[in-house]
Coordinates of C-alpha atoms in Angstrom, one line a residue:
M10 CA 97.4 -23.0 -85.6
V11 CA 99.6 -25.5 -83.7
E12 CA 101.8 -24.1 -80.9
S13 CA 105.4 -25.0 -81.2
D14 CA 107.2 -23.6 -78.2
S15 CA 106.9 -24.2 -74.5
D16 CA 106.6 -20.5 -73.7
T17 CA 103.4 -20.2 -75.7
N18 CA 102.0 -23.3 -74.0
T19 CA 102.9 -21.9 -70.6
S20 CA 101.1 -18.6 -71.4
S21 CA 98.1 -20.5 -72.5
N22 CA 98.0 -22.6 -69.4
C23 CA 98.3 -19.6 -67.1
N24 CA 95.5 -17.8 -68.9
V25 CA 93.2 -20.7 -68.6
T26 CA 94.1 -21.1 -65.0
D27 CA 93.4 -17.4 -64.3
D28 CA 90.0 -17.8 -65.9
R29 CA 89.2 -20.8 -63.8
L30 CA 90.2 -18.9 -60.6
K31 CA 88.0 -16.0 -61.6
N32 CA 85.1 -18.4 -62.1
G33 CA 85.2 -19.3 -58.5
V34 CA 87.3 -22.5 -58.3
G35 CA 88.0 -22.8 -54.5
S36 CA 91.5 -23.4 -53.1
K37 CA 90.4 -26.5 -51.3
E38 CA 89.3 -28.1 -54.5
L39 CA 92.6 -27.3 -56.1
E40 CA 94.5 -28.8 -53.1
L41 CA 92.6 -32.0 -53.4
K42 CA 93.4 -32.2 -57.1
S43 CA 97.1 -31.6 -56.4
I44 CA 97.2 -34.5 -54.0
S45 CA 95.3 -36.9 -56.3
A46 CA 97.0 -36.1 -59.6
P47 CA 100.8 -36.5 -60.1
V48 CA 102.8 -33.6 -61.6
N49 CA 106.0 -34.3 -63.4
S50 CA 109.1 -32.1 -62.9
T51 CA 109.0 -30.6 -66.4
T52 CA 105.5 -29.3 -66.0
R53 CA 106.2 -28.0 -62.5
S54 CA 109.3 -26.0 -63.7
E55 CA 107.5 -24.6 -66.7
L56 CA 104.6 -23.2 -64.6
T57 CA 105.1 -19.7 -63.2
P58 CA 104.4 -18.4 -60.7
P59 CA 104.7 -21.4 -58.3
T60 CA 101.3 -20.5 -56.6
L61 CA 99.5 -21.7 -59.7
E62 CA 100.8 -25.3 -59.6
A63 CA 97.6 -26.7 -58.2
S64 CA 95.4 -24.9 -60.7
H65 CA 97.6 -26.2 -63.4
I66 CA 96.7 -29.7 -62.4
K67 CA 93.0 -28.8 -62.3
E68 CA 93.3 -27.2 -65.7
K69 CA 91.6 -28.8 -68.7
S70 CA 94.2 -28.4 -71.4
L71 CA 93.1 -27.7 -75.0
K72 CA 96.1 -28.9 -77.0
D73 CA 96.9 -30.9 -80.0
P74 CA 95.8 -34.5 -79.2
E75 CA 98.8 -35.9 -81.1
K76 CA 101.1 -34.4 -78.5
G77 CA 99.4 -36.5 -75.8
H78 CA 97.4 -33.7 -74.1
N79 CA 93.9 -35.0 -73.3
L80 CA 91.1 -32.7 -72.5
K81 CA 88.5 -33.5 -69.8
A82 CA 85.3 -31.6 -70.6
D83 CA 81.7 -31.4 -69.3
F84 CA 78.8 -31.5 -71.7
E85 CA 78.7 -27.8 -72.5
E86 CA 82.4 -27.6 -73.3
A87 CA 82.3 -30.8 -75.3
I88 CA 79.5 -29.5 -77.5
E89 CA 81.2 -26.2 -78.0
L90 CA 84.5 -27.9 -79.0
A91 CA 82.6 -30.0 -81.6
G92 CA 82.0 -26.8 -83.5
Y93 CA 78.9 -25.4 -85.0
G94 CA 78.1 -26.0 -88.7
R95 CA 76.8 -28.6 -91.1
F96 CA 75.6 -31.1 -88.6
H97 CA 73.5 -28.6 -86.7
Y98 CA 71.9 -27.3 -89.9
I99 CA 71.0 -30.9 -91.0
L100 CA 69.7 -31.5 -87.5
L101 CA 67.6 -28.3 -87.8
A102 CA 66.2 -29.3 -91.1
I103 CA 65.1 -32.8 -90.0
C104 CA 63.8 -31.8 -86.5
G105 CA 62.1 -28.8 -88.1
L106 CA 60.4 -31.1 -90.5
V107 CA 59.1 -33.1 -87.5
S108 CA 57.5 -29.9 -86.2
T109 CA 56.2 -29.0 -89.6
S110 CA 54.5 -32.4 -90.0
E111 CA 53.1 -32.2 -86.4
E112 CA 51.5 -28.7 -87.1
M113 CA 50.2 -29.8 -90.5
D114 CA 48.4 -32.7 -88.9
V115 CA 46.9 -30.6 -86.0
I116 CA 45.8 -27.6 -88.1
S117 CA 44.6 -29.6 -91.1
M118 CA 41.3 -30.3 -89.4
S119 CA 40.4 -26.7 -89.4
F120 CA 40.6 -26.6 -93.2
I121 CA 38.5 -29.7 -93.8
L122 CA 35.7 -28.7 -91.5
P123 CA 33.8 -26.5 -93.9
S124 CA 34.1 -29.2 -96.7
A125 CA 33.5 -32.3 -94.5
Q126 CA 30.3 -30.9 -92.9
C127 CA 28.1 -32.6 -95.5
D128 CA 30.0 -35.9 -95.8
L129 CA 30.2 -36.4 -92.0
N130 CA 26.9 -34.6 -91.1
L131 CA 28.6 -32.0 -88.9
N132 CA 27.1 -29.1 -86.9
T133 CA 29.0 -26.5 -84.8
Q134 CA 29.2 -28.7 -81.8
T135 CA 30.4 -31.8 -83.6
K136 CA 33.0 -29.6 -85.4
G137 CA 34.2 -28.5 -82.0
W138 CA 34.6 -32.1 -80.9
L139 CA 36.3 -33.0 -84.2
N140 CA 38.8 -30.2 -83.6
S141 CA 39.2 -31.4 -80.0
I142 CA 39.6 -35.2 -80.4
I143 CA 43.1 -34.8 -81.7
F144 CA 44.0 -32.8 -78.6
I145 CA 42.5 -35.5 -76.4
G146 CA 44.7 -38.1 -78.1
M147 CA 47.7 -35.8 -77.8
M148 CA 47.0 -35.3 -74.1
V149 CA 47.2 -39.0 -73.6
G150 CA 50.1 -39.6 -75.9
A151 CA 52.3 -36.7 -74.6
Y152 CA 52.7 -38.0 -71.1
A153 CA 53.3 -41.6 -72.2
W154 CA 55.7 -40.9 -75.0
G155 CA 57.6 -38.2 -73.1
S156 CA 58.2 -40.6 -70.2
V157 CA 59.3 -43.5 -72.5
A158 CA 61.7 -41.1 -74.2
D159 CA 63.3 -40.2 -70.8
S160 CA 63.8 -44.0 -70.3
L161 CA 64.6 -45.5 -73.7
G162 CA 66.0 -42.5 -75.7
R163 CA 64.7 -39.8 -77.9
K164 CA 65.5 -41.1 -81.4
K165 CA 63.7 -44.5 -81.3
V166 CA 60.6 -42.9 -79.9
L167 CA 60.5 -40.2 -82.6
I168 CA 60.7 -42.8 -85.4
V169 CA 57.9 -44.9 -84.0
I170 CA 55.8 -41.8 -83.5
S171 CA 56.3 -40.6 -87.0
V172 CA 55.3 -44.0 -88.6
M173 CA 52.2 -44.3 -86.4
N174 CA 51.2 -40.8 -87.1
A175 CA 51.4 -41.2 -90.9
M176 CA 49.5 -44.4 -90.9
C177 CA 46.6 -43.0 -88.8
I178 CA 46.2 -40.0 -91.1
V179 CA 46.0 -42.3 -94.2
A180 CA 43.4 -44.5 -92.4
S181 CA 41.3 -41.5 -91.4
S182 CA 41.2 -40.2 -95.0
F183 CA 39.3 -43.5 -95.9
C184 CA 36.7 -43.2 -93.1
Q185 CA 33.2 -42.7 -94.3
T186 CA 31.5 -42.1 -90.9
Y187 CA 31.9 -39.5 -88.2
A188 CA 32.5 -42.1 -85.4
L189 CA 35.3 -44.0 -87.3
F190 CA 36.9 -40.8 -88.3
M191 CA 37.0 -39.7 -84.7
V192 CA 38.7 -43.0 -83.7
F193 CA 41.6 -42.5 -86.1
R194 CA 41.9 -38.8 -85.3
F195 CA 42.3 -39.8 -81.7
L196 CA 45.0 -42.3 -82.5
N197 CA 46.6 -39.7 -84.7
G198 CA 46.6 -37.4 -81.7
A199 CA 48.1 -40.1 -79.4
A200 CA 51.1 -40.3 -81.8
L201 CA 51.4 -36.5 -82.2
G202 CA 51.3 -36.1 -78.5
G203 CA 54.8 -37.5 -78.2
S204 CA 56.2 -35.7 -81.1
G205 CA 56.3 -32.2 -79.5
P206 CA 57.9 -32.9 -76.1
V207 CA 60.4 -35.4 -77.5
I208 CA 61.6 -33.4 -80.5
W209 CA 62.1 -30.2 -78.5
S210 CA 64.1 -32.1 -75.9
Y211 CA 66.1 -33.9 -78.5
F212 CA 66.9 -30.8 -80.5
A213 CA 67.8 -28.6 -77.5
E214 CA 70.3 -31.2 -76.2
F215 CA 72.5 -30.7 -79.2
Q216 CA 72.7 -26.9 -78.9
P217 CA 75.5 -24.9 -77.2
K218 CA 74.0 -22.4 -74.8
S219 CA 75.2 -19.4 -76.9
K220 CA 72.9 -20.5 -79.8
R221 CA 70.2 -22.5 -78.2
G222 CA 67.6 -19.7 -78.0
S223 CA 67.9 -18.6 -81.6
M224 CA 68.0 -22.2 -82.9
L225 CA 64.9 -23.2 -80.8
S226 CA 63.2 -20.1 -82.2
F227 CA 64.3 -21.1 -85.7
M228 CA 62.8 -24.5 -85.2
A229 CA 59.6 -22.9 -83.9
A230 CA 59.4 -21.2 -87.3
F231 CA 58.8 -24.6 -88.9
W232 CA 55.4 -24.5 -87.2
T233 CA 54.6 -21.5 -89.4
L234 CA 56.0 -23.5 -92.4
G235 CA 53.6 -26.3 -91.5
N236 CA 50.7 -23.8 -91.4
L237 CA 51.7 -22.3 -94.7
L238 CA 52.0 -25.7 -96.4
V239 CA 48.6 -26.8 -95.1
A240 CA 46.9 -23.5 -96.1
G241 CA 48.5 -23.6 -99.5
M242 CA 47.6 -27.3 -100.2
A243 CA 44.1 -26.7 -98.9
W244 CA 43.7 -23.7 -101.3
L245 CA 44.9 -25.9 -104.2
I246 CA 43.2 -29.2 -103.4
I247 CA 40.0 -28.8 -101.4
P248 CA 38.0 -26.4 -103.7
S249 CA 38.7 -28.7 -106.7
S250 CA 36.3 -31.5 -107.8
I251 CA 39.0 -34.2 -107.9
G252 CA 38.3 -37.6 -106.3
L253 CA 36.4 -40.9 -106.5
Y254 CA 32.6 -40.9 -106.2
T255 CA 30.5 -44.1 -106.0
P256 CA 27.2 -44.9 -104.2
Y257 CA 29.1 -46.8 -101.5
F258 CA 32.4 -45.0 -101.2
I259 CA 33.6 -41.4 -101.6
Y260 CA 37.2 -40.3 -101.7
N261 CA 36.8 -36.6 -102.5
S262 CA 39.2 -33.6 -102.4
W263 CA 39.4 -33.1 -98.7
R264 CA 40.3 -36.7 -98.2
I265 CA 43.0 -36.4 -100.8
F266 CA 44.2 -33.3 -98.9
L267 CA 44.6 -35.5 -95.8
M268 CA 46.5 -38.1 -97.6
V269 CA 49.0 -35.5 -98.9
C270 CA 49.4 -34.2 -95.3
S271 CA 50.6 -37.6 -94.2
L272 CA 53.7 -37.6 -96.6
P273 CA 56.0 -35.4 -94.4
S274 CA 55.6 -37.9 -91.5
F275 CA 56.7 -40.8 -93.7
L276 CA 59.7 -38.7 -94.8
V277 CA 60.6 -37.8 -91.3
A278 CA 60.7 -41.4 -90.1
A279 CA 63.2 -42.2 -92.8
L280 CA 65.4 -39.2 -92.2
L281 CA 65.6 -39.7 -88.4
L282 CA 67.4 -43.0 -89.0
Y283 CA 70.5 -40.9 -90.0
L284 CA 70.6 -38.9 -86.8
P285 CA 72.4 -40.0 -83.6
E286 CA 70.9 -40.3 -80.2
S287 CA 71.0 -37.3 -77.9
P288 CA 74.5 -37.2 -76.2
K289 CA 72.9 -35.5 -73.2
F290 CA 70.6 -38.4 -72.7
L291 CA 73.4 -40.9 -73.1
L292 CA 75.4 -39.1 -70.4
S293 CA 72.5 -39.2 -68.1
Q294 CA 72.4 -43.0 -68.6
G295 CA 76.1 -43.4 -67.9
R296 CA 76.9 -44.2 -71.6
N297 CA 79.9 -41.9 -71.7
E298 CA 81.8 -43.6 -74.5
E299 CA 78.7 -43.5 -76.8
A300 CA 78.2 -39.9 -76.1
L301 CA 81.9 -39.1 -76.8
A302 CA 81.6 -41.0 -80.1
I303 CA 78.7 -38.8 -81.1
F304 CA 80.7 -35.6 -80.2
R305 CA 83.5 -36.9 -82.4
G306 CA 81.0 -37.5 -85.3
I307 CA 79.6 -34.0 -84.9
F308 CA 83.2 -32.6 -84.9
V309 CA 84.0 -34.4 -88.2
T310 CA 80.8 -33.3 -89.9
N311 CA 81.2 -29.6 -88.8
T312 CA 85.0 -29.2 -89.4
G313 CA 85.8 -31.9 -92.0
K314 CA 88.8 -33.0 -89.8
S315 CA 89.7 -36.4 -88.5
K316 CA 87.9 -37.6 -85.4
D317 CA 91.3 -38.1 -83.8
L318 CA 91.7 -34.3 -83.7
Y319 CA 88.7 -33.8 -81.5
P320 CA 90.4 -32.6 -78.3
V321 CA 88.1 -34.1 -75.8
K322 CA 89.1 -37.5 -74.5
E323 CA 87.0 -37.8 -71.4
L324 CA 83.6 -36.5 -70.5
L325 CA 83.1 -35.1 -67.0
I326 CA 79.9 -35.6 -65.1
D327 CA 78.7 -32.7 -63.0
A328 CA 77.0 -33.2 -59.6
K329 CA 73.4 -33.1 -60.9
L330 CA 74.2 -35.6 -63.7
Q331 CA 76.0 -37.9 -61.3
T332 CA 72.9 -38.0 -59.0
E333 CA 70.7 -38.8 -62.1
L334 CA 73.2 -41.5 -63.1
E335 CA 73.2 -43.1 -59.6
S336 CA 69.4 -43.1 -59.6
T337 CA 69.2 -44.8 -63.0
S338 CA 71.8 -47.4 -62.3
K339 CA 69.9 -49.0 -59.4
P340 CA 69.2 -52.7 -60.4
I341 CA 65.6 -53.4 -61.3
K342 CA 64.6 -56.7 -62.8
G343 CA 63.2 -56.5 -66.4
K344 CA 63.5 -54.0 -69.1
Y345 CA 59.9 -52.9 -69.0
V346 CA 59.7 -52.9 -65.3
T347 CA 62.7 -50.5 -65.4
M348 CA 61.0 -48.3 -67.9
L349 CA 57.8 -48.2 -65.8
A350 CA 59.7 -47.5 -62.7
D351 CA 61.5 -44.6 -64.5
I352 CA 58.2 -43.2 -65.7
M353 CA 56.8 -43.2 -62.2
D354 CA 59.9 -41.8 -60.6
N355 CA 60.2 -39.0 -63.2
S356 CA 56.6 -38.0 -62.7
K357 CA 57.0 -38.0 -58.9
Q358 CA 60.1 -35.8 -59.1
L359 CA 58.3 -33.2 -61.2
F360 CA 55.8 -32.6 -58.4
M361 CA 58.5 -32.3 -55.7
S362 CA 60.5 -29.3 -54.6
P363 CA 62.3 -27.6 -56.1
I364 CA 60.9 -28.6 -59.5
L365 CA 57.3 -28.4 -58.4
R366 CA 57.2 -24.6 -58.9
F367 CA 58.4 -24.9 -62.5
T368 CA 55.9 -27.7 -63.2
I369 CA 52.9 -25.8 -61.9
I370 CA 53.8 -22.5 -63.7
S371 CA 54.6 -24.3 -67.0
I372 CA 51.3 -26.2 -66.8
T373 CA 49.4 -23.0 -66.2
I374 CA 51.1 -21.0 -69.0
N375 CA 50.6 -23.8 -71.5
F376 CA 47.0 -24.3 -70.6
T377 CA 46.0 -20.6 -70.9
F378 CA 48.2 -20.0 -74.0
H379 CA 46.8 -22.9 -76.0
I380 CA 43.2 -22.1 -75.2
G381 CA 43.8 -18.9 -77.1
Y382 CA 46.2 -20.3 -79.7
Y383 CA 44.1 -23.2 -80.9
G384 CA 40.8 -21.8 -79.7
L385 CA 41.1 -19.1 -82.3
M386 CA 43.5 -20.4 -84.9
M387 CA 41.5 -23.6 -85.5
W388 CA 38.4 -21.5 -86.1
F389 CA 39.7 -18.9 -88.4
P390 CA 38.8 -20.8 -91.6
E391 CA 35.3 -21.4 -90.3
L392 CA 34.9 -17.7 -89.4
F393 CA 36.2 -16.8 -92.9
N394 CA 33.6 -19.2 -94.4
R395 CA 30.8 -17.7 -92.3
F396 CA 31.7 -14.1 -93.4
D397 CA 31.8 -15.3 -97.0
E398 CA 28.3 -16.9 -96.7
Y399 CA 26.9 -13.8 -95.1
A400 CA 28.4 -11.6 -97.8
R401 CA 26.9 -13.7 -100.6
N402 CA 23.4 -13.3 -99.1
H403 CA 23.8 -9.7 -97.9
P404 CA 25.9 -8.0 -100.5
G405 CA 27.4 -4.7 -99.4
E406 CA 26.2 -5.0 -95.8
E407 CA 28.5 -4.9 -92.8
A408 CA 28.1 -7.1 -89.8
S409 CA 30.0 -8.1 -86.7
V410 CA 31.3 -11.6 -86.0
C411 CA 28.3 -12.2 -83.7
Q412 CA 25.8 -11.0 -86.3
V413 CA 27.3 -13.2 -88.9
T414 CA 27.3 -16.2 -86.6
N415 CA 23.6 -15.6 -85.6
Y416 CA 22.6 -15.5 -89.3
V417 CA 24.5 -18.7 -90.1
V418 CA 23.1 -20.6 -87.1
S419 CA 19.5 -19.3 -87.5
S420 CA 19.0 -19.3 -91.3
G421 CA 22.2 -20.3 -93.0
S422 CA 24.0 -23.5 -93.8
H423 CA 24.3 -24.5 -90.1
S424 CA 20.5 -24.3 -89.5
D425 CA 18.1 -27.2 -89.7
A426 CA 16.4 -25.6 -92.7
G427 CA 19.7 -24.7 -94.4
V428 CA 21.1 -26.5 -97.4
C429 CA 24.4 -28.2 -96.8
S430 CA 27.1 -27.2 -99.3
A431 CA 30.5 -28.8 -99.5
K432 CA 31.6 -26.3 -102.2
I433 CA 33.8 -23.8 -100.4
P434 CA 35.1 -20.7 -102.3
S435 CA 38.9 -20.6 -102.7
S436 CA 38.9 -17.1 -101.2
V437 CA 38.3 -18.7 -97.8
F438 CA 41.5 -20.7 -98.1
M439 CA 43.4 -17.7 -99.5
E440 CA 42.4 -15.6 -96.5
S441 CA 43.6 -18.5 -94.2
L442 CA 46.9 -18.6 -96.1
I443 CA 47.4 -14.8 -95.6
T444 CA 46.7 -15.2 -91.9
V445 CA 49.3 -17.9 -91.3
A446 CA 51.8 -16.2 -93.6
S447 CA 51.7 -13.2 -91.3
A448 CA 53.6 -15.3 -88.8
L449 CA 56.7 -15.3 -90.9
P450 CA 58.0 -11.8 -90.0
A451 CA 57.3 -12.6 -86.4
N452 CA 59.3 -15.8 -86.5
I453 CA 62.2 -14.0 -88.1
L454 CA 62.0 -11.4 -85.3
A455 CA 62.0 -14.2 -82.7
V456 CA 65.1 -15.9 -84.2
I457 CA 67.0 -12.6 -84.2
G458 CA 66.0 -11.4 -80.8
M459 CA 65.4 -14.4 -78.7
D460 CA 68.9 -14.6 -77.3
R461 CA 69.2 -10.8 -77.1
L462 CA 65.8 -9.7 -75.6
G463 CA 65.1 -13.0 -73.8
R464 CA 62.3 -15.5 -73.6
K465 CA 60.2 -13.7 -71.0
F466 CA 60.1 -10.4 -73.1
F467 CA 58.7 -12.2 -76.1
L468 CA 56.2 -14.3 -74.2
V469 CA 54.8 -11.3 -72.3
F470 CA 54.7 -9.1 -75.4
S471 CA 53.0 -11.8 -77.4
T472 CA 50.3 -12.9 -74.9
V473 CA 49.3 -9.3 -74.1
S474 CA 49.2 -8.3 -77.8
A475 CA 47.3 -11.5 -78.7
G476 CA 44.8 -10.8 -75.9
L477 CA 44.1 -7.4 -77.3
C478 CA 43.6 -8.9 -80.8
S479 CA 41.2 -11.4 -79.3
A480 CA 39.2 -8.7 -77.6
G481 CA 39.3 -6.7 -80.9
M482 CA 37.5 -9.5 -82.7
Y483 CA 34.3 -8.3 -81.1
F484 CA 34.6 -4.9 -82.9
V485 CA 35.2 -6.5 -86.4
Y486 CA 32.5 -5.5 -88.9
N487 CA 33.5 -6.9 -92.3
K488 CA 35.8 -9.5 -93.9
T489 CA 38.7 -7.1 -94.3
H490 CA 38.7 -6.2 -90.6
N491 CA 38.4 -9.8 -89.7
L492 CA 41.4 -10.7 -91.9
I493 CA 43.6 -7.9 -90.4
V494 CA 42.9 -8.8 -86.8
S495 CA 43.4 -12.5 -87.6
A496 CA 46.7 -11.8 -89.3
V497 CA 48.0 -9.7 -86.4
F498 CA 46.9 -12.3 -83.9
S499 CA 48.7 -15.0 -85.9
G500 CA 51.9 -13.0 -86.0
V501 CA 52.2 -12.1 -82.3
I502 CA 51.0 -15.5 -81.1
S503 CA 53.8 -17.1 -83.1
C504 CA 56.4 -15.1 -81.3
G505 CA 54.9 -16.3 -78.0
N506 CA 54.9 -19.8 -79.2
A507 CA 58.6 -19.7 -79.9
A508 CA 59.4 -18.2 -76.6
L509 CA 57.2 -20.6 -74.7
D510 CA 58.9 -23.6 -76.4
C511 CA 62.3 -22.3 -75.5
L512 CA 61.5 -21.5 -71.9
I513 CA 59.7 -24.8 -71.1
T514 CA 62.3 -26.9 -72.8
E515 CA 65.1 -25.2 -70.8
V516 CA 63.6 -25.0 -67.4
F517 CA 63.6 -28.8 -66.7
P518 CA 66.8 -30.9 -65.9
T519 CA 67.9 -33.5 -68.5
N520 CA 66.6 -36.6 -66.8
L521 CA 63.1 -34.9 -66.5
R522 CA 63.1 -32.8 -69.6
A523 CA 61.0 -34.9 -71.9
T524 CA 58.6 -35.8 -69.1
G525 CA 58.4 -32.2 -67.9
V526 CA 57.7 -30.9 -71.4
A527 CA 55.2 -33.7 -72.0
I528 CA 53.2 -32.8 -68.9
S529 CA 53.3 -29.2 -70.0
M530 CA 52.0 -30.4 -73.4
V531 CA 49.2 -32.3 -71.7
A532 CA 48.1 -29.0 -70.2
A533 CA 48.4 -27.4 -73.7
R534 CA 46.3 -30.1 -75.3
L535 CA 43.7 -29.7 -72.5
G536 CA 43.7 -26.0 -73.3
G537 CA 43.2 -26.9 -77.0
I538 CA 40.2 -29.1 -76.1
I539 CA 38.5 -26.6 -73.9
G540 CA 39.3 -23.8 -76.3
N541 CA 37.6 -25.6 -79.2
V542 CA 34.6 -27.0 -77.4
V543 CA 33.9 -23.9 -75.3
I544 CA 34.4 -21.5 -78.2
A545 CA 32.2 -23.6 -80.5
T546 CA 29.4 -23.6 -77.9
L547 CA 29.7 -20.0 -76.8
L548 CA 30.2 -18.8 -80.4
D549 CA 26.6 -19.9 -81.2
M550 CA 25.0 -19.4 -77.8
Y551 CA 26.6 -16.2 -76.5
C552 CA 28.9 -14.7 -79.0
P553 CA 30.7 -11.9 -77.2
A554 CA 32.0 -14.3 -74.5
P555 CA 34.7 -16.3 -76.3
T556 CA 36.8 -13.3 -77.5
F557 CA 37.0 -11.7 -74.0
I558 CA 37.6 -15.0 -72.2
V559 CA 40.5 -15.8 -74.5
A560 CA 41.9 -12.2 -74.1
F561 CA 42.0 -12.5 -70.3
L562 CA 43.5 -16.0 -70.3
L563 CA 46.2 -15.1 -72.8
A564 CA 47.4 -12.0 -71.0
G565 CA 47.1 -13.5 -67.5
G566 CA 48.9 -16.7 -68.3
G567 CA 51.7 -15.0 -70.2
L568 CA 52.6 -12.8 -67.2
M569 CA 53.1 -15.9 -65.1
C570 CA 56.4 -16.5 -66.9
L571 CA 57.9 -13.8 -64.8
F572 CA 58.0 -16.3 -61.9
L573 CA 60.3 -18.7 -63.9
P574 CA 64.1 -18.4 -63.8
N575 CA 65.9 -16.7 -66.7
T576 CA 67.2 -19.4 -69.0
T577 CA 68.5 -17.1 -71.7
R578 CA 72.2 -18.0 -72.6
T579 CA 72.5 -20.3 -69.6
A580 CA 73.7 -24.0 -69.7
L581 CA 71.1 -26.7 -69.8
S582 CA 70.7 -28.2 -66.3

């Protein structure tokens, strides 16, 4: 509704001014503004009482742009005034698909292990390393890509990552030897390593603070979608006998499954071309006009109105952003020298006060959390397969996880005398599908409650509950019990994953966000490596150890989030 009379305008001005005074705008700041900004007689006479003249000059007027009133706004105000609607839902769909494709590529390995053990001559240890090699690649790639994204921008990096990721998956599906397969899985991981930190930074920087927690939780739900798609496709494709079989080349069902898993990455690369660069990143680089143009585009998409009606005409730079801008504007010869200098500088800042505390805690939480998350989630299909093998040979008998494992290692398919079988019952994949589907209600709960109950509540609840589930694995005595505990673990750990993604994304400042998240992801990948290798070794050598180690690490690491600041419903720094 357009205001037509001066009285209404005056009332609005006074209200805004009062609000700004309540928010702590000092009188000295107002006096400086009154000296530097001229006030015409008309405006001075309309403003009452006279003591509010200075604050009137300070005021950022939200008026009809056609009447000549220009609004100066900082990032948070600018993104709020752009509205919330169609653009953000499109952004969620595309960024969510990036997360979906990432999780599909990571978790797909756990579904091919039972089937690929004959083709690639795998035992428990080599399976552990095959699960881990992608995390080694991700650990290398996360730091490199995150730092590049803080220097060159989020969007370009995401497109390159998606193309590289898809091509590596396709290449790995054609590999006929264990060594070559490991090489391409490493390169696949190196690409995936940049996807997580960059996409979370990119998505968060488009969100107003009032919706950021719920929308980040919503995007975390796409990880569950990735798990569901992988489990569903594995159930449909891997047990079948489709494929090409020759004496020199085999392209069987699990390889076709990998090929299908590459399709979302190709699709993501194309869709990202239609999204803009992060305006928060552009502001930190001093490219204010480009950022303002993006805000206008978001406004048009969300409201359907002309870009000229977007009320913000100038973007304000706060003190922190100004410091970042000054540091990035220092002349350094050469584009790549500048990029390397930025990478080194960003890394150095993360390990200096006051950011050092956030960095250490986020590294610790990610390390312990992902030992449990990937250490168990990646082995669920293998455990289901072992239970199924034991049940076929001991019908009607109950046995614990450790008894089942001892049988498989000593006299079953994993023993030297055992007969390798690539034919895996579809029930194994159905149980895996049920396990990952149990995360859906948890994701819905996280979306609804993340901005109400807070990140710390969900992270502590999740890690303690998941720790209890991990310890409970020791007391499982049949397939049904194993399925129930696995499903509960999958559900509660998904809540924690959403909370952790929100908290770590928000705790770092803009110029260090992608690098900070990347270093946290490096710790997460290291946790994934140790979780898979150690659990694989201990599972066969000393079975009770893995479940209790994971339980302790999950609960202890989750409680460390209490030492981080509360980022719920606060502006991104």
